[in-house]
Short mmCIF file of C-alpha atoms in Angstrom, two decimals:
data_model
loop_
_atom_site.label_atom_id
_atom_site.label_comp_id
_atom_site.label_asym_id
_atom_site.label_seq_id
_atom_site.Cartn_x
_atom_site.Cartn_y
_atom_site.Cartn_z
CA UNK A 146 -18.14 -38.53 -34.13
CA UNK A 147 -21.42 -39.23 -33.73
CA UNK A 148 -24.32 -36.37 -32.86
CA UNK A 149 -25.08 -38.87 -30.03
CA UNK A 150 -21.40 -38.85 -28.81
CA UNK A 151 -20.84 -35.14 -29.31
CA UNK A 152 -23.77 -34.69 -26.87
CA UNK A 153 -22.75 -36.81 -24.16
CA UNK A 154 -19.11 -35.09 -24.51
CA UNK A 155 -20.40 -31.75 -24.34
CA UNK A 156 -23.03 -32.88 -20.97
CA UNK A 157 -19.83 -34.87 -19.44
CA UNK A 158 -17.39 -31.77 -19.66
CA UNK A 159 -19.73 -29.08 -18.58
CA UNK A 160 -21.03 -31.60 -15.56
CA UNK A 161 -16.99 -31.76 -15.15
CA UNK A 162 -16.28 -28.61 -14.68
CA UNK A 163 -19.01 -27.53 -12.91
CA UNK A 164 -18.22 -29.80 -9.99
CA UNK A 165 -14.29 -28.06 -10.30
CA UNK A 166 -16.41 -24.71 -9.86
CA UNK A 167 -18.17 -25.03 -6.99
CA UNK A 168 -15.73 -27.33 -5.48
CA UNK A 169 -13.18 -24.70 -5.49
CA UNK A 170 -15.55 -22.05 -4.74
CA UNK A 171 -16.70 -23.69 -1.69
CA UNK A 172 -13.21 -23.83 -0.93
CA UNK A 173 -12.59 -20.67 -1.09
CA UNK A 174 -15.27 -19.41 1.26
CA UNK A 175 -13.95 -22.03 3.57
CA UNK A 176 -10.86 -20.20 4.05
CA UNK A 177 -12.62 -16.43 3.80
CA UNK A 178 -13.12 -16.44 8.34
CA UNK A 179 -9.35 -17.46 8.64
CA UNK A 180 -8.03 -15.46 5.88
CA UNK A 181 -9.75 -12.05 6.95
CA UNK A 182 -9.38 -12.27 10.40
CA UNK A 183 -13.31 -12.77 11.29
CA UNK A 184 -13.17 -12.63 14.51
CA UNK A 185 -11.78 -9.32 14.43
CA UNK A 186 -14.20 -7.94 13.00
CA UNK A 187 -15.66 -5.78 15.73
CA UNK A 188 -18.18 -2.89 15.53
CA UNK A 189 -15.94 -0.27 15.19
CA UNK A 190 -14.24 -1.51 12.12
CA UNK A 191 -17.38 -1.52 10.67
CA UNK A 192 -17.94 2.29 11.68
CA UNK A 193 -14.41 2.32 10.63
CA UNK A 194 -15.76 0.73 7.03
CA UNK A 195 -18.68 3.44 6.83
CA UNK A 196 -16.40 6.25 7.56
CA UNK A 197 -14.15 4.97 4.87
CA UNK A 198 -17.09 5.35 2.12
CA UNK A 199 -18.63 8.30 3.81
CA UNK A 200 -15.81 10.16 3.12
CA UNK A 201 -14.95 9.30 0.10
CA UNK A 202 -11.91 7.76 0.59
CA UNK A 203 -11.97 5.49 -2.23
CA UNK A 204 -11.85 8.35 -4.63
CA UNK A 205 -8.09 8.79 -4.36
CA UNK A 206 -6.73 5.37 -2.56
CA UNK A 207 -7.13 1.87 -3.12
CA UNK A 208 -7.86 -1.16 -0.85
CA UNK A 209 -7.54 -4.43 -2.08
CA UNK A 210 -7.40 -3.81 -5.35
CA UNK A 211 -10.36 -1.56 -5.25
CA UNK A 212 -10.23 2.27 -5.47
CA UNK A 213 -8.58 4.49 -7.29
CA UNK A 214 -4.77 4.88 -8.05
CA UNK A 215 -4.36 8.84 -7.37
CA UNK A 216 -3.17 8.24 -3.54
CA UNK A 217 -1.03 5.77 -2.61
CA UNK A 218 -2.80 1.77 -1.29
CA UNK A 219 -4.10 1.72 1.98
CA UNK A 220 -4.47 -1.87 2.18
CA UNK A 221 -1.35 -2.55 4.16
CA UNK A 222 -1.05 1.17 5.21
CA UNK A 223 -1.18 0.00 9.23
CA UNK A 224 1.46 -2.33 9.04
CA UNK A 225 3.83 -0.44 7.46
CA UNK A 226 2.96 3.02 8.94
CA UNK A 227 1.55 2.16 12.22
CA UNK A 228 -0.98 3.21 13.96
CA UNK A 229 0.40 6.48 15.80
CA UNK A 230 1.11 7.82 12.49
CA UNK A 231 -2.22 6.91 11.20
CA UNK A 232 -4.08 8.75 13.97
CA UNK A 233 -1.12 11.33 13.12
CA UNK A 234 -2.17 11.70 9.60
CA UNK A 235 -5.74 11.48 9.67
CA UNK A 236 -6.20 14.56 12.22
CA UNK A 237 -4.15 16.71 9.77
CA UNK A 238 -3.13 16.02 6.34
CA UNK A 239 -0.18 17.03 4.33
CA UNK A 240 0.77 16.96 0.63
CA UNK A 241 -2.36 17.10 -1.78
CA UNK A 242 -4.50 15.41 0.93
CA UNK A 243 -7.60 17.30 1.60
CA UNK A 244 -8.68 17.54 5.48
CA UNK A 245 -11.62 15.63 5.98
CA UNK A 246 -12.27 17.36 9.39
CA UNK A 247 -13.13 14.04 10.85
CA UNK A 248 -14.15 13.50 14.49
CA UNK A 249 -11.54 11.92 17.33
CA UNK A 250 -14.38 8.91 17.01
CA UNK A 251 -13.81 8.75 13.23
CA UNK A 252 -9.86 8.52 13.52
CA UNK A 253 -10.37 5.85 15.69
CA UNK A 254 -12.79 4.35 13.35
CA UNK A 255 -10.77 4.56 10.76
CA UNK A 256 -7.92 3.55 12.36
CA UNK A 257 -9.33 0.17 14.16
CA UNK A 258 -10.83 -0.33 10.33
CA UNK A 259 -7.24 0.04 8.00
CA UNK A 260 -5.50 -2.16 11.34
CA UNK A 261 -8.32 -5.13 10.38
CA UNK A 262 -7.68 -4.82 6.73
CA UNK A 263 -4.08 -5.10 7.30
CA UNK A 264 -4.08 -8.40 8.67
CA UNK A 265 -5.98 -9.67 5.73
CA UNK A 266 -4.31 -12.57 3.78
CA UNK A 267 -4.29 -11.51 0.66
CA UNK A 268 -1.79 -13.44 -0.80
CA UNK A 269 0.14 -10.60 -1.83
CA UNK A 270 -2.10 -8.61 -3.79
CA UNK A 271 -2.51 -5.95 -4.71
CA UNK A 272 0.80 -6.65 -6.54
CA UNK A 273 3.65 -4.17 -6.47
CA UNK A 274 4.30 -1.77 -9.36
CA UNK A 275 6.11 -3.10 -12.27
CA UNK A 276 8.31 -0.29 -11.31
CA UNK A 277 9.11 -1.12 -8.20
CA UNK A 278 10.65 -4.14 -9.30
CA UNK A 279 13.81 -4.77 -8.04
CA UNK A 280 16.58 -4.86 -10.07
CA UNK A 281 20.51 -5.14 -9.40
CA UNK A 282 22.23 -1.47 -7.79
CA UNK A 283 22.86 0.48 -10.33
CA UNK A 284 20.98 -1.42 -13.34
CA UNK A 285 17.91 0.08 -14.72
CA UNK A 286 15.17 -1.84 -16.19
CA UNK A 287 15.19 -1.44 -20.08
CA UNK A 288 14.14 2.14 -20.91
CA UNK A 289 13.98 3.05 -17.34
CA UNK A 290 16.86 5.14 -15.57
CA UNK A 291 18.00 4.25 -11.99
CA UNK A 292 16.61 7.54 -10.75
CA UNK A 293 13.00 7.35 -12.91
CA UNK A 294 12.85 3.69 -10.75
CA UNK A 295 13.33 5.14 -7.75
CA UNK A 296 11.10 8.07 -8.70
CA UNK A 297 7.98 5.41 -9.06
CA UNK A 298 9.59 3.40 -5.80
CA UNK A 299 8.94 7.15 -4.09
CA UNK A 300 4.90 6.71 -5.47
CA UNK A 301 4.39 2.93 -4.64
CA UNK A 302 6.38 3.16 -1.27
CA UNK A 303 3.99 5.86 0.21
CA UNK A 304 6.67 8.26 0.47
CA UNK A 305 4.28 11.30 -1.31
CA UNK A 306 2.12 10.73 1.73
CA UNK A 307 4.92 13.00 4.16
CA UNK A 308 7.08 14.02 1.91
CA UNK A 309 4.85 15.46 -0.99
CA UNK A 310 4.17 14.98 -4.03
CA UNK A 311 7.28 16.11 -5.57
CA UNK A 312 9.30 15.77 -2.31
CA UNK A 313 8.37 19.51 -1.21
CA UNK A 314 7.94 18.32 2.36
CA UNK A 315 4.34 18.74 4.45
CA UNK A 316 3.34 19.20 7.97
CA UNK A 317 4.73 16.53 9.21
CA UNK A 318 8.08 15.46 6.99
CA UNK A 319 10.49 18.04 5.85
CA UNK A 320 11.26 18.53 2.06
CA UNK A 321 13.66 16.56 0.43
CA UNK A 322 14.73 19.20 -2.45
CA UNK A 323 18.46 19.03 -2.24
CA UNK A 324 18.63 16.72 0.34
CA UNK A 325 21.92 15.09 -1.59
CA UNK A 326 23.72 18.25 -1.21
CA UNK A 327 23.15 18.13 2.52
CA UNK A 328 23.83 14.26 3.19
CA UNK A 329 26.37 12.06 1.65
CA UNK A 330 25.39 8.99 -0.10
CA UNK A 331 26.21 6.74 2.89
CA UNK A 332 24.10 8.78 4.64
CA UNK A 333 21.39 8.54 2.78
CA UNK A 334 21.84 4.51 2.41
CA UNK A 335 22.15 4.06 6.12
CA UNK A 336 18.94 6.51 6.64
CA UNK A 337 16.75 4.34 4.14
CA UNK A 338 17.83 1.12 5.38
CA UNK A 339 16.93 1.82 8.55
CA UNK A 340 15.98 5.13 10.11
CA UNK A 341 15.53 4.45 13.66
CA UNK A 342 19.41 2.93 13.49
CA UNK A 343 20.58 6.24 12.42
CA UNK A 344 18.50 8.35 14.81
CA UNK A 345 16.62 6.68 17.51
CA UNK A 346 12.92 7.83 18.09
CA UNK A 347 13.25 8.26 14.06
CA UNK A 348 8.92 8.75 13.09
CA UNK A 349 9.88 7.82 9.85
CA UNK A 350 8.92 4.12 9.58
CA UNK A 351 11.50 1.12 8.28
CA UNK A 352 9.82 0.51 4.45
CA UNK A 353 11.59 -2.65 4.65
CA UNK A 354 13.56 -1.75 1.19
CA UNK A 355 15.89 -4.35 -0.60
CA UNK A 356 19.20 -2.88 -1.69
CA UNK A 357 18.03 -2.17 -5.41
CA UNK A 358 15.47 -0.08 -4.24
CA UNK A 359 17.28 1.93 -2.17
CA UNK A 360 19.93 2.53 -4.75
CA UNK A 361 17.46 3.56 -7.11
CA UNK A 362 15.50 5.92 -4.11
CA UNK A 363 19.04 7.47 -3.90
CA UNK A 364 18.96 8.60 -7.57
CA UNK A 365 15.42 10.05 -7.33
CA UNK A 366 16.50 12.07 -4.33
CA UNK A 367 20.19 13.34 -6.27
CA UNK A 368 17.79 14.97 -8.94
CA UNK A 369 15.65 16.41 -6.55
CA UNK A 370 17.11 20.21 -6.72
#
């Protein structure tokens, strides 16, 4: 091939794939209003946003795939948690979280500001933890035990935010060191499945768990002595 020909190749495919580029980045910023709720965007999650990164926050927990992985990801925290225990939890800490001493204005902040990134489509990422994958009861993923599955499912799930690190219970959840010895099995499958079914007014939320996970969660919690 000709120097000629190799040129106009080289011209054609970059001209190519340049249109591709900023076709599909124009599409993406077309969909960037609907996808993060724009119109929600009100001042106070804003001073929600500046609280966020005045404090810190980003040091220990993740949003979006942005952060740090010592603290469990906030990014769909309001959903699953809601927003009573949010305002719950950010007045006064358990577990390893520090108290930030922040303001009733802040928590409100704060709150209004993890709601709005919450209803962010973000087309399922951050991704769950290739430990939480599930898997069929009682199978463990290759050189992974039921209950070392369930003990990452324990991290992932946000349970460490009420319960402890280690299960040793906080402020506001009780510890769940020999918590097999107290409850049957059944129990505890019924209680994970659904709390609020097994004891109306339940705070703990409904983590929406398939039945893998809750098999393996059961396994964590039998070692936990």
């Amino acid at each position: 091939m000709s120097k000629a020909a190799l040129r106009t190749l080289f011209i054609g495919g970059a001209l190519i794939f340049s249109i591709a580029f900023l076709a599909l980045t124009m599409d993406t910023l077309g969909q960037v209003p609907t996808r993060t709720n724009a119109q929600n965007l009100t001042e106070q999650v804003v001073a929600g946003k500046l609280a966020w990164q005045r404090h810190d926050c980003i040091d220990c927990h993740t949003i979006l795939g942005n952060g740090a992985y010592y603290a469990p990801d906030l990014t769909k925290v309001a959903r699953t948690r809601g927003t009573t225990f949010l305002r719950s939890w950010l007045k006064k800490p358990g577990g390893q979280m520090p108290n930030p001493h922040l303001s009733d204005q802040e928590v409100e902040d704060l709150v209004a500001f993890l709601s709005w990134v919450a209803e962010i489509d973000t087309n399922n990422w951050p991704p769950a933890p290739l430990g939480a994958t599930p898997i069929a009861p009682g199978t463990p993923p290759p050189g992974q035990d039921l209950a070392a599955q369930g003990a990452t499912l324990f991290q992932s799930k946000g349970c460490t935010a009420c319960h402890g690190r280690q299960g040793e219970g906080t402020a506001i959840a009780p510890s769940l060191e020999g918590i097999s010895t107290k409850y049957d099995t059944d129990y505890l499958r019924r209680w994970l499945k659904d709390p609020a079914a097994v004891k109306p007014g339940a705070t703990m939320p409904n983590l929406g768990l398939s039945e893998a996970e809750v098999e393996a969660l059961i396994a964590h919690l039998q070692r936990l002595k």
